[in-house]
PDB file of C-alpha atoms in Angstrom:
ATOM      1  CA  MET V  43     125.999  48.663 137.942  1.00 93.00           C
ATOM      2  CA  GLU V  44     124.863  51.349 135.507  1.00 94.00           C
ATOM      3  CA  ILE V  45     125.240  50.756 131.792  1.00 95.00           C
ATOM      4  CA  ILE V  46     124.226  52.521 128.575  1.00 94.00           C
ATOM      5  CA  LEU V  47     122.493  50.251 126.068  1.00 94.00           C
ATOM      6  CA  LYS V  48     123.880  50.386 122.526  1.00 93.00           C
ATOM      7  CA  GLN V  49     120.884  48.497 121.073  1.00 91.00           C
ATOM      8  CA  ASP V  50     117.394  47.413 122.133  1.00 89.00           C
ATOM      9  CA  VAL V  51     117.483  44.573 124.660  1.00 89.00           C
ATOM     10  CA  GLN V  52     114.182  42.805 125.210  1.00 87.00           C
ATOM     11  CA  LYS V  53     112.755  43.156 128.744  1.00 87.00           C
ATOM     12  CA  LEU V  54     115.578  45.514 129.729  1.00 91.00           C
ATOM     13  CA  GLY V  55     115.403  48.708 127.685  1.00 89.00           C
ATOM     14  CA  PHE V  56     115.867  50.539 124.435  1.00 89.00           C
ATOM     15  CA  LYS V  57     118.943  51.888 122.680  1.00 89.00           C
ATOM     16  CA  ASP V  58     120.614  54.778 124.587  1.00 89.00           C
ATOM     17  CA  ASP V  59     118.776  54.050 127.853  1.00 91.00           C
ATOM     18  CA  VAL V  60     120.798  54.188 131.064  1.00 93.00           C
ATOM     19  CA  VAL V  61     119.782  51.142 133.087  1.00 94.00           C
ATOM     20  CA  THR V  62     120.934  49.452 136.272  1.00 95.00           C
ATOM     21  CA  VAL V  63     121.724  45.744 136.028  1.00 95.00           C
ATOM     22  CA  LYS V  64     123.443  43.191 138.202  1.00 95.00           C
ATOM     23  CA  PRO V  65     127.233  43.370 137.766  1.00 95.00           C
ATOM     24  CA  GLY V  66     127.588  39.816 136.407  1.00 95.00           C
ATOM     25  CA  TYR V  67     124.925  40.343 133.717  1.00 94.00           C
ATOM     26  CA  GLY V  68     126.577  43.586 132.609  1.00 93.00           C
ATOM     27  CA  ARG V  69     130.200  42.445 132.732  1.00 95.00           C
ATOM     28  CA  ASN V  70     129.748  38.903 131.434  1.00 96.00           C
ATOM     29  CA  TYR V  71     126.991  39.269 128.844  1.00 94.00           C
ATOM     30  CA  LEU V  72     125.894  42.762 127.807  1.00 94.00           C
ATOM     31  CA  ILE V  73     129.297  44.472 127.481  1.00 94.00           C
ATOM     32  CA  PRO V  74     131.157  41.560 125.754  1.00 95.00           C
ATOM     33  CA  GLN V  75     128.247  41.062 123.304  1.00 94.00           C
ATOM     34  CA  GLY V  76     128.479  44.740 122.332  1.00 93.00           C
ATOM     35  CA  MET V  77     124.966  45.463 123.605  1.00 93.00           C
ATOM     36  CA  ALA V  78     126.074  47.998 126.228  1.00 94.00           C
ATOM     37  CA  VAL V  79     128.892  50.143 127.564  1.00 94.00           C
ATOM     38  CA  LEU V  80     129.737  51.144 131.117  1.00 94.00           C
ATOM     39  CA  ALA V  81     127.957  54.363 132.163  1.00 93.00           C
ATOM     40  CA  THR V  82     130.945  56.489 133.168  1.00 93.00           C
ATOM     41  CA  PRO V  83     130.476  60.249 133.654  1.00 94.00           C
ATOM     42  CA  SER V  84     132.163  60.990 130.301  1.00 94.00           C
ATOM     43  CA  ALA V  85     130.014  58.371 128.513  1.00 92.00           C
ATOM     44  CA  LYS V  86     126.898  59.972 130.017  1.00 93.00           C
ATOM     45  CA  LYS V  87     127.963  63.419 128.705  1.00 93.00           C
ATOM     46  CA  VAL V  88     128.527  62.014 125.205  1.00 92.00           C
ATOM     47  CA  LEU V  89     125.127  60.291 125.389  1.00 91.00           C
ATOM     48  CA  ALA V  90     123.402  63.531 126.455  1.00 91.00           C
ATOM     49  CA  GLU V  91     124.935  65.416 123.528  1.00 89.00           C
ATOM     50  CA  ASN V  92     123.958  62.689 121.054  1.00 87.00           C
ATOM     51  CA  LEU V  93     120.401  62.604 122.379  1.00 86.00           C
ATOM     52  CA  LYS V  94     120.078  66.374 122.048  1.00 86.00           C
ATOM     53  CA  GLN V  95     121.198  66.242 118.408  1.00 83.00           C
ATOM     54  CA  ARG V  96     118.919  63.309 117.679  1.00 83.00           C
ATOM     55  CA  ALA V  97     115.756  64.835 119.225  1.00 83.00           C
ATOM     56  CA  HIS V  98     114.431  66.442 116.037  1.00 79.00           C
ATOM     57  CA  LYS V  99     115.161  63.303 113.986  1.00 85.00           C
ATOM     58  CA  GLU V 100     113.192  61.352 116.590  1.00 84.00           C
ATOM     59  CA  ALA V 101     110.108  63.510 116.000  1.00 86.00           C
ATOM     60  CA  LYS V 102     110.152  62.588 112.301  1.00 88.00           C
ATOM     61  CA  LEU V 103     110.501  58.880 113.126  1.00 89.00           C
ATOM     62  CA  ILE V 104     107.500  59.062 115.476  1.00 90.00           C
ATOM     63  CA  ALA V 105     105.425  60.803 112.795  1.00 90.00           C
ATOM     64  CA  ASP V 106     106.357  58.104 110.250  1.00 90.00           C
ATOM     65  CA  ALA V 107     105.525  55.357 112.776  1.00 90.00           C
ATOM     66  CA  LYS V 108     102.095  56.909 113.396  1.00 91.00           C
ATOM     67  CA  VAL V 109     101.384  56.896 109.644  1.00 91.00           C
ATOM     68  CA  ILE V 110     102.305  53.200 109.465  1.00 89.00           C
ATOM     69  CA  ALA V 111     100.159  52.561 112.568  1.00 89.00           C
ATOM     70  CA  GLU V 112      97.105  54.060 110.870  1.00 91.00           C
ATOM     71  CA  ALA V 113      97.791  51.953 107.753  1.00 89.00           C
ATOM     72  CA  LEU V 114      98.042  48.785 109.891  1.00 88.00           C
ATOM     73  CA  LYS V 115      94.768  49.552 111.675  1.00 88.00           C
ATOM     74  CA  ALA V 116      93.029  49.894 108.308  1.00 87.00           C
ATOM     75  CA  LEU V 117      94.154  46.441 107.128  1.00 87.00           C
ATOM     76  CA  ASP V 118      91.768  43.484 107.238  1.00 88.00           C
ATOM     77  CA  ILE V 119      94.108  40.596 108.045  1.00 91.00           C
ATOM     78  CA  LYS V 120      92.881  37.037 107.601  1.00 91.00           C
ATOM     79  CA  ILE V 121      95.303  34.179 108.217  1.00 92.00           C
ATOM     80  CA  ALA V 122      94.229  30.887 106.602  1.00 91.00           C
ATOM     81  CA  VAL V 123      95.507  27.751 108.329  1.00 91.00           C
ATOM     82  CA  LYS V 124      94.633  24.055 108.310  1.00 91.00           C
ATOM     83  CA  ALA V 125      92.092  23.250 110.990  1.00 90.00           C
ATOM     84  CA  GLY V 126      89.984  20.399 112.242  1.00 88.00           C
ATOM     85  CA  GLY V 127      86.786  21.896 113.599  1.00 86.00           C
ATOM     86  CA  GLU V 128      87.803  24.842 115.815  1.00 87.00           C
ATOM     87  CA  LYS V 129      91.313  23.544 116.574  1.00 91.00           C
ATOM     88  CA  LEU V 130      94.304  24.322 114.365  1.00 90.00           C
ATOM     89  CA  PHE V 131      96.804  21.787 113.085  1.00 90.00           C
ATOM     90  CA  GLY V 132      99.817  23.590 114.501  1.00 89.00           C
ATOM     91  CA  SER V 133      99.587  27.205 115.652  1.00 91.00           C
ATOM     92  CA  VAL V 134      99.670  30.812 114.489  1.00 92.00           C
ATOM     93  CA  THR V 135     102.743  32.687 115.714  1.00 91.00           C
ATOM     94  CA  ASN V 136     104.247  36.148 115.298  1.00 91.00           C
ATOM     95  CA  ALA V 137     106.033  34.944 112.153  1.00 92.00           C
ATOM     96  CA  ASN V 138     102.697  34.074 110.522  1.00 92.00           C
ATOM     97  CA  ILE V 139     101.304  37.506 111.408  1.00 93.00           C
ATOM     98  CA  ALA V 140     104.413  39.229 109.984  1.00 92.00           C
ATOM     99  CA  GLU V 141     103.984  37.174 106.797  1.00 93.00           C
ATOM    100  CA  ALA V 142     100.333  38.297 106.542  1.00 91.00           C
ATOM    101  CA  PHE V 143     101.423  41.938 106.923  1.00 91.00           C
ATOM    102  CA  ALA V 144     104.024  41.424 104.168  1.00 91.00           C
ATOM    103  CA  LYS V 145     101.311  40.146 101.797  1.00 91.00           C
ATOM    104  CA  GLU V 146      99.404  43.389 102.471  1.00 88.00           C
ATOM    105  CA  GLY V 147     102.524  45.473 101.713  1.00 87.00           C
ATOM    106  CA  GLN V 148     103.617  46.319 105.276  1.00 87.00           C
ATOM    107  CA  GLU V 149     107.022  44.888 106.179  1.00 89.00           C
ATOM    108  CA  ILE V 150     107.075  44.416 109.967  1.00 90.00           C
ATOM    109  CA  ASP V 151     109.771  42.374 111.719  1.00 89.00           C
ATOM    110  CA  ARG V 152     108.267  39.513 113.731  1.00 89.00           C
ATOM    111  CA  LYS V 153     110.298  40.554 116.794  1.00 90.00           C
ATOM    112  CA  PHE V 154     108.152  43.677 117.101  1.00 90.00           C
ATOM    113  CA  ILE V 155     104.856  41.748 117.093  1.00 92.00           C
ATOM    114  CA  THR V 156     103.393  40.415 120.337  1.00 91.00           C
ATOM    115  CA  SER V 157     100.371  38.163 120.170  1.00 88.00           C
ATOM    116  CA  GLY V 158     101.083  34.865 121.874  1.00 83.00           C
ATOM    117  CA  VAL V 159     100.519  31.447 120.330  1.00 86.00           C
ATOM    118  CA  ILE V 160      97.093  30.940 118.760  1.00 91.00           C
ATOM    119  CA  LYS V 161      95.684  27.394 118.559  1.00 91.00           C
ATOM    120  CA  ARG V 162      92.007  28.044 117.697  1.00 92.00           C
ATOM    121  CA  LEU V 163      90.025  29.765 114.964  1.00 93.00           C
ATOM    122  CA  GLY V 164      88.663  33.214 115.747  1.00 92.00           C
ATOM    123  CA  LYS V 165      89.426  36.930 116.042  1.00 94.00           C
ATOM    124  CA  TYR V 166      92.526  38.062 117.916  1.00 94.00           C
ATOM    125  CA  THR V 167      94.552  41.194 118.608  1.00 93.00           C
ATOM    126  CA  ALA V 168      98.308  41.645 118.184  1.00 92.00           C
ATOM    127  CA  ASN V 169     100.438  44.469 119.579  1.00 92.00           C
ATOM    128  CA  VAL V 170     102.907  45.882 117.056  1.00 92.00           C
ATOM    129  CA  ARG V 171     105.745  48.085 118.348  1.00 91.00           C
ATOM    130  CA  LEU V 172     106.724  50.456 115.544  1.00 89.00           C
ATOM    131  CA  HIS V 173     108.710  52.801 117.792  1.00 87.00           C
ATOM    132  CA  ARG V 174     109.360  52.938 121.508  1.00 82.00           C
ATOM    133  CA  ASP V 175     106.518  55.486 121.793  1.00 85.00           C
ATOM    134  CA  VAL V 176     104.210  54.039 119.124  1.00 88.00           C
ATOM    135  CA  ILE V 177     102.559  50.707 119.884  1.00 91.00           C
ATOM    136  CA  VAL V 178      99.450  49.824 117.884  1.00 92.00           C
ATOM    137  CA  GLU V 179      96.864  47.090 118.403  1.00 92.00           C
ATOM    138  CA  VAL V 180      95.997  45.305 115.163  1.00 92.00           C
ATOM    139  CA  ASP V 181      93.001  42.990 114.881  1.00 92.00           C
ATOM    140  CA  TYR V 182      93.254  39.854 112.754  1.00 92.00           C
ATOM    141  CA  GLU V 183      91.237  36.746 112.143  1.00 93.00           C
ATOM    142  CA  VAL V 184      92.364  33.129 111.961  1.00 93.00           C
ATOM    143  CA  ILE V 185      90.220  31.234 109.450  1.00 92.00           C
ATOM    144  CA  ALA V 186      90.155  27.646 108.195  1.00 91.00           C
ATOM    145  CA  GLU V 187      91.994  27.000 104.930  1.00 86.00           C
ATOM    146  CA  GLN V 188      89.720  26.027 102.060  1.00 77.00           C
ATOM    147  CA  GLU V 189      90.762  22.823 100.315  1.00 65.00           C
TER     148      GLU V 189
END
């Protein structure tokens, strides 16, 4: 079953992608939730026209995302957490990384950050998706909180 996504769906595709899914997933979840529409020939024509009109706007968005990517690479992120030796009490998640970016003046939604769960002190790398074509690797360090 072919559908057109109306919004980004994790592990499936981005907004305005035409994807093939199993009929039950499309009919029972994606379409009722408003995440997708059926890819009929007329819907595909409307999508093609919209994409053509949006192409030049997309170039500006990519340029803006690249500027933000360079700013993120320049940041020196240190996340202070409680630790006992090398092990953390708890863990560092995407939400903690997003909070560290916010303190540095870069508002990034935690959903667009991929790093995994960190349970030890040290240097790590997170992938930040600013645009479907712009994914930047940002280095950060998890340090022990001073008491």
